[in-house]
Amino acid sequence: MTTSTKPRPRAAKSAKATAYRMYIGGKFVDAKGGRAFDVYDPATEEVIATCPESAAEDVDRAAQAAHRAFYGGWKTTTAQERGRVLLRLAERVRARRAELAELETRNSGKPIAESEFDMDDTATCFEYYGGLATKINGEVLPVPADAVAFAMREPVGVAGQIIPWNYPLMMAAWKIAPALAAGCTVVLKPAEQTPLSILELARDFEDVGIPPGVVNIVTGDGPGAGAPLVTHDAVRKIAFTGSAEVGKLIMRNAADQLKRVSLELGGKSPNIFFSDADFENAVDGALFGVFVNQGEVCSAGSRVLVQKDIYKKFVDAAAAKARTIKVGSGLDRSNKMGPLVSAAQRDRVVNYQKVGRREAKVAVGGGVPKEHERGWYVEPTIFYDVDNSARIAQEEIFGPVMSVIPFKDEADAIRIANATPYGLAAAVWSRDIFRAFRVVKALEAGIVWVNHMQPTFVEAPWGGYKASGFGRELGHWGVEEYLETKQVYINLDEKPIGWY
Ligand code: NAP
Ligand code: MG
């Protein structure tokens, strides 16, 4: 461990604040400039930790470490060894489930039961890619008899990975696991709001056999740490999850070096209810689709499309059930919704609530709960009679705000569902298998659920159509993003070529 002798310009404001260090080249280190930033508990608004605030020089140190680790051995490690490393890491996550889940809830605000699910999914992701590492095969190609040709798969090299704050450790796993399975080394920048869980897990990296420099975690904000990662010479590929705005910036900034880019950018996903759907289940599914994780979900079913003959009954039932959702500290198991991640995100959602009150009718919520003196809470909110062209139907809010939109028939539902720039996810609820499958085929979205919304499995591809980005995570698709394909041709004919 290195110790910075320089003072922290923004010292911890709470006696309970832990000074974290970031992880570069197998060591926990401070930023070269000695700066640090505060990390909060969104339920108490207290500073619970400080983290090094990286600048370009720190990102450079991490990228160099990843470069050395790639050429110094990781590239040529056996697939079996890489797989075992990931399997051992999964075991650590399972062993530390309670501790990591509690930290995740303290730092992100989400209900503890959801953090526990996230830890299980994180472990499963490491396991899946631990197994997949030994199944990355090339292909032998049917060229004429006097030659042999094949396609080999090789790691891209150093991968720069930039993730958001909504599923902190899980997003880190979705990025790190396939990269390591492919043989890449990594520089990962967590969101400035939620760097703690991955830094905690990094304590186990050496023990599970991750060599120094193979995974580096740099903490800091987007402009200070994310931007220099995107343009660093040693970084061959950028994998990003976050807002469309930053996604565009990353694509532009990566263009000069023709860097490979994959983008997962969220959406405005439709959750479509036909009148023949199981009513009780449908109401639950509508709420779960957009209120899980306080609505801070890229695939949130934020547009709820309801067929006209059940529309009124549906809005009433959804509002009645939403009123029963207990909002409060994620550490209290009776709460089903925690605070939003930051004051800025709370303000952003409160602003959209204002916009919504102008654009549509309020069925429930529309403000901040009165009973909390501290914490960045907002009320679960349902707007109805929303026009699909309204801002609350077109713009990603990333909070617990549902926009209910009526539709007449199947064609009307499909037209409205596809009428946004996004195309990440969608769900359709109906007992009519003919109709459900017709709608599935007509939806322009990378993920479509039938009679549910949000179940996510590491085996299945995750990513969007249209402005929701490109590239796919999870499943065998996930590892493709970290592989190059090399064509090899071997001439077996010893005759002179004889062309000149
Ligand atoms: P964001 O700005 O897109 O941030 C995502 C990640 O990109 C963070 O690690 C961020 O760093 C980093 N970043 C920001 N500017 C960058 C730059 N110039 N170069 C490289 N990296 C950069 O998202 P946010 O600020 O957390 O949230 C803003 C809105 O984005 C949300 O309200 C929501 O609508 C949307 N969002 C969507 C998703 C999704 O999964 N689709 C996830 C999160 C947010 P810092 O944040 O540390 O500065
Ligand atoms: Mg940000």
Coordinates of C-alpha atoms in Angstrom, one line a residue, residues 294-490:
Q294 CA -36.3 3.0 -7.4
G295 CA -36.8 3.0 -11.2
E296 CA -33.0 3.5 -11.6
V297 CA -33.0 0.7 -14.2
C298 CA -31.9 1.0 -17.9
S299 CA -34.7 -1.4 -18.9
A300 CA -37.4 0.2 -16.7
G301 CA -40.9 -0.2 -18.1
S302 CA -41.5 3.5 -17.8
R303 CA -44.2 3.6 -20.5
V304 CA -47.2 1.5 -19.5
L305 CA -49.4 0.9 -22.4
V306 CA -52.9 -0.3 -21.4
Q307 CA -55.8 -1.4 -23.7
K308 CA -58.7 1.0 -23.5
D309 CA -61.3 -1.5 -22.1
I310 CA -59.3 -2.1 -18.9
Y311 CA -57.6 1.3 -18.8
K312 CA -59.6 3.0 -16.0
K313 CA -59.7 -0.1 -13.8
F314 CA -55.9 -0.6 -14.4
V315 CA -54.9 3.0 -13.4
D316 CA -57.0 2.8 -10.3
A317 CA -55.6 -0.6 -9.2
A318 CA -52.0 0.4 -10.0
A319 CA -52.4 3.7 -8.0
A320 CA -54.0 1.8 -5.0
K321 CA -51.1 -0.7 -4.9
A322 CA -48.4 2.0 -5.4
R323 CA -49.8 3.8 -2.3
T324 CA -48.9 0.7 -0.3
I325 CA -45.2 0.8 -1.3
K326 CA -43.1 1.6 1.7
V327 CA -40.3 4.1 0.9
G328 CA -37.4 4.3 3.3
S329 CA -33.9 3.1 4.2
G330 CA -32.9 0.2 2.1
L331 CA -31.5 -1.5 5.2
D332 CA -34.9 -1.9 6.7
R333 CA -36.4 -5.0 5.1
S334 CA -39.9 -3.7 5.3
N335 CA -39.1 -1.0 2.8
K336 CA -39.7 -1.8 -0.9
M337 CA -38.1 1.4 -2.3
G338 CA -35.0 3.2 -1.1
P339 CA -33.7 6.7 -1.8
L340 CA -32.3 7.7 -5.2
V341 CA -28.5 7.6 -5.5
S342 CA -27.7 11.3 -5.2
A343 CA -29.2 14.7 -4.6
A344 CA -28.6 15.5 -8.3
Q345 CA -30.6 12.4 -9.4
R346 CA -33.4 13.3 -6.9
D347 CA -33.5 16.8 -8.3
R348 CA -33.6 15.4 -11.8
V349 CA -36.6 13.2 -11.0
V350 CA -38.4 15.9 -9.1
N351 CA -38.0 18.1 -12.1
Y352 CA -39.6 15.4 -14.3
Q353 CA -42.4 15.2 -11.8
K354 CA -43.1 18.9 -12.3
V355 CA -43.0 18.4 -16.1
G356 CA -45.4 15.5 -15.7
R357 CA -47.9 17.5 -13.7
R358 CA -48.1 19.9 -16.6
E359 CA -48.2 17.2 -19.3
A360 CA -50.6 14.6 -17.8
K361 CA -52.8 13.7 -14.8
V362 CA -51.4 12.4 -11.5
A363 CA -52.8 9.1 -10.2
V364 CA -50.4 8.8 -7.3
G365 CA -47.3 10.5 -6.0
G366 CA -45.8 13.3 -7.9
G367 CA -43.5 14.7 -5.2
V368 CA -41.2 13.8 -2.4
P369 CA -42.4 11.9 0.7
K370 CA -43.0 14.1 3.7
E371 CA -42.0 11.7 6.5
H372 CA -38.2 11.7 5.8
E373 CA -36.1 14.5 7.2
R374 CA -33.0 13.2 5.4
G375 CA -32.4 11.0 2.4
W376 CA -32.9 11.5 -1.3
Y377 CA -36.4 10.0 -1.5
V378 CA -39.1 10.6 -4.1
E379 CA -42.6 9.2 -4.2
P380 CA -43.5 6.3 -6.5
T381 CA -45.3 8.3 -9.1
I382 CA -47.9 7.3 -11.7
F383 CA -49.0 9.8 -14.5
Y384 CA -51.9 8.7 -16.7
D385 CA -53.6 10.0 -19.9
V386 CA -50.0 10.6 -21.1
D387 CA -49.5 11.4 -24.8
N388 CA -46.7 9.4 -26.2
S389 CA -45.1 12.6 -27.6
A390 CA -44.9 14.1 -24.0
R391 CA -41.5 14.6 -22.5
I392 CA -42.3 12.1 -19.7
A393 CA -43.0 9.5 -22.4
Q394 CA -39.9 10.2 -24.5
E395 CA -37.1 11.1 -22.1
E396 CA -35.3 8.7 -19.8
I397 CA -36.1 9.8 -16.2
F398 CA -34.3 7.0 -14.4
G399 CA -36.5 7.2 -11.3
P400 CA -39.8 5.7 -10.1
V401 CA -42.1 7.5 -12.6
M402 CA -44.6 5.6 -14.7
S403 CA -46.4 7.1 -17.7
V404 CA -49.6 5.3 -18.5
I405 CA -50.8 5.6 -22.1
P406 CA -54.1 4.1 -23.4
F407 CA -54.2 2.2 -26.7
K408 CA -57.1 0.9 -28.9
D409 CA -55.8 -2.3 -30.5
E410 CA -52.8 -4.4 -31.4
A411 CA -51.7 -2.2 -34.2
D412 CA -52.1 0.9 -32.1
A413 CA -50.0 -0.7 -29.3
I414 CA -47.2 -1.6 -31.6
R415 CA -47.1 1.9 -33.2
I416 CA -46.9 3.6 -29.8
A417 CA -44.4 1.1 -28.4
N418 CA -41.9 1.6 -31.2
A419 CA -42.3 5.4 -31.3
T420 CA -39.3 6.5 -29.2
P421 CA -35.6 6.9 -30.3
Y422 CA -34.8 4.0 -27.9
G423 CA -35.1 0.2 -28.2
L424 CA -33.7 -1.5 -25.2
A425 CA -36.5 -3.6 -23.7
A426 CA -40.2 -4.2 -23.9
A427 CA -42.8 -6.5 -22.4
V428 CA -46.2 -7.7 -23.6
W429 CA -48.9 -9.2 -21.3
S430 CA -51.6 -11.3 -22.9
R431 CA -53.1 -14.8 -22.6
D432 CA -53.4 -15.0 -26.4
I433 CA -50.3 -16.7 -27.7
F434 CA -50.9 -15.7 -31.3
R435 CA -51.2 -12.0 -30.3
A436 CA -48.3 -12.1 -27.9
F437 CA -45.9 -13.6 -30.5
R438 CA -47.1 -11.2 -33.2
V439 CA -46.3 -8.3 -30.9
V440 CA -42.9 -9.8 -29.9
K441 CA -41.9 -9.9 -33.6
A442 CA -43.1 -6.3 -34.3
L443 CA -41.3 -4.7 -31.3
E444 CA -38.0 -3.0 -32.1
A445 CA -36.2 -3.8 -28.9
G446 CA -33.2 -5.9 -27.9
I447 CA -35.0 -7.6 -25.0
V448 CA -38.7 -8.7 -25.0
W449 CA -40.5 -10.3 -22.1
V450 CA -43.9 -12.0 -22.2
N451 CA -46.1 -11.9 -19.1
H452 CA -43.2 -10.5 -17.0
M453 CA -40.8 -7.7 -16.9
Q454 CA -37.1 -7.5 -15.8
P455 CA -36.0 -11.1 -15.3
T456 CA -32.4 -11.2 -16.4
F457 CA -30.3 -14.2 -17.0
V458 CA -26.5 -14.3 -17.6
E459 CA -27.1 -16.9 -20.3
A460 CA -29.2 -14.5 -22.5
P461 CA -28.0 -11.5 -24.5
W462 CA -28.5 -8.0 -23.1
G463 CA -28.4 -4.8 -25.2
G464 CA -30.4 -2.5 -27.4
Y465 CA -31.7 -1.5 -30.8
K466 CA -31.7 2.1 -32.1
A467 CA -30.5 4.8 -29.6
S468 CA -30.2 2.2 -26.8
G469 CA -26.7 1.4 -28.2
F470 CA -25.0 -1.5 -29.8
G471 CA -23.1 -4.6 -28.8
R472 CA -24.4 -7.2 -26.5
E473 CA -23.5 -8.2 -23.0
L474 CA -24.0 -11.6 -21.3
G475 CA -24.2 -15.0 -22.8
H476 CA -21.7 -16.0 -25.5
W477 CA -22.4 -12.6 -27.1
G478 CA -20.8 -10.9 -24.1
V479 CA -17.4 -12.5 -24.8
E480 CA -17.5 -11.6 -28.5
E481 CA -17.1 -8.0 -27.6
Y482 CA -13.6 -8.7 -26.2
L483 CA -12.4 -10.9 -29.1
E484 CA -10.7 -10.4 -32.4
T485 CA -11.0 -12.9 -35.2
K486 CA -7.8 -13.9 -37.1
Q487 CA -8.0 -15.6 -40.4
V488 CA -5.2 -18.1 -41.0
Y489 CA -4.5 -19.6 -44.4
I490 CA -1.9 -22.4 -44.9

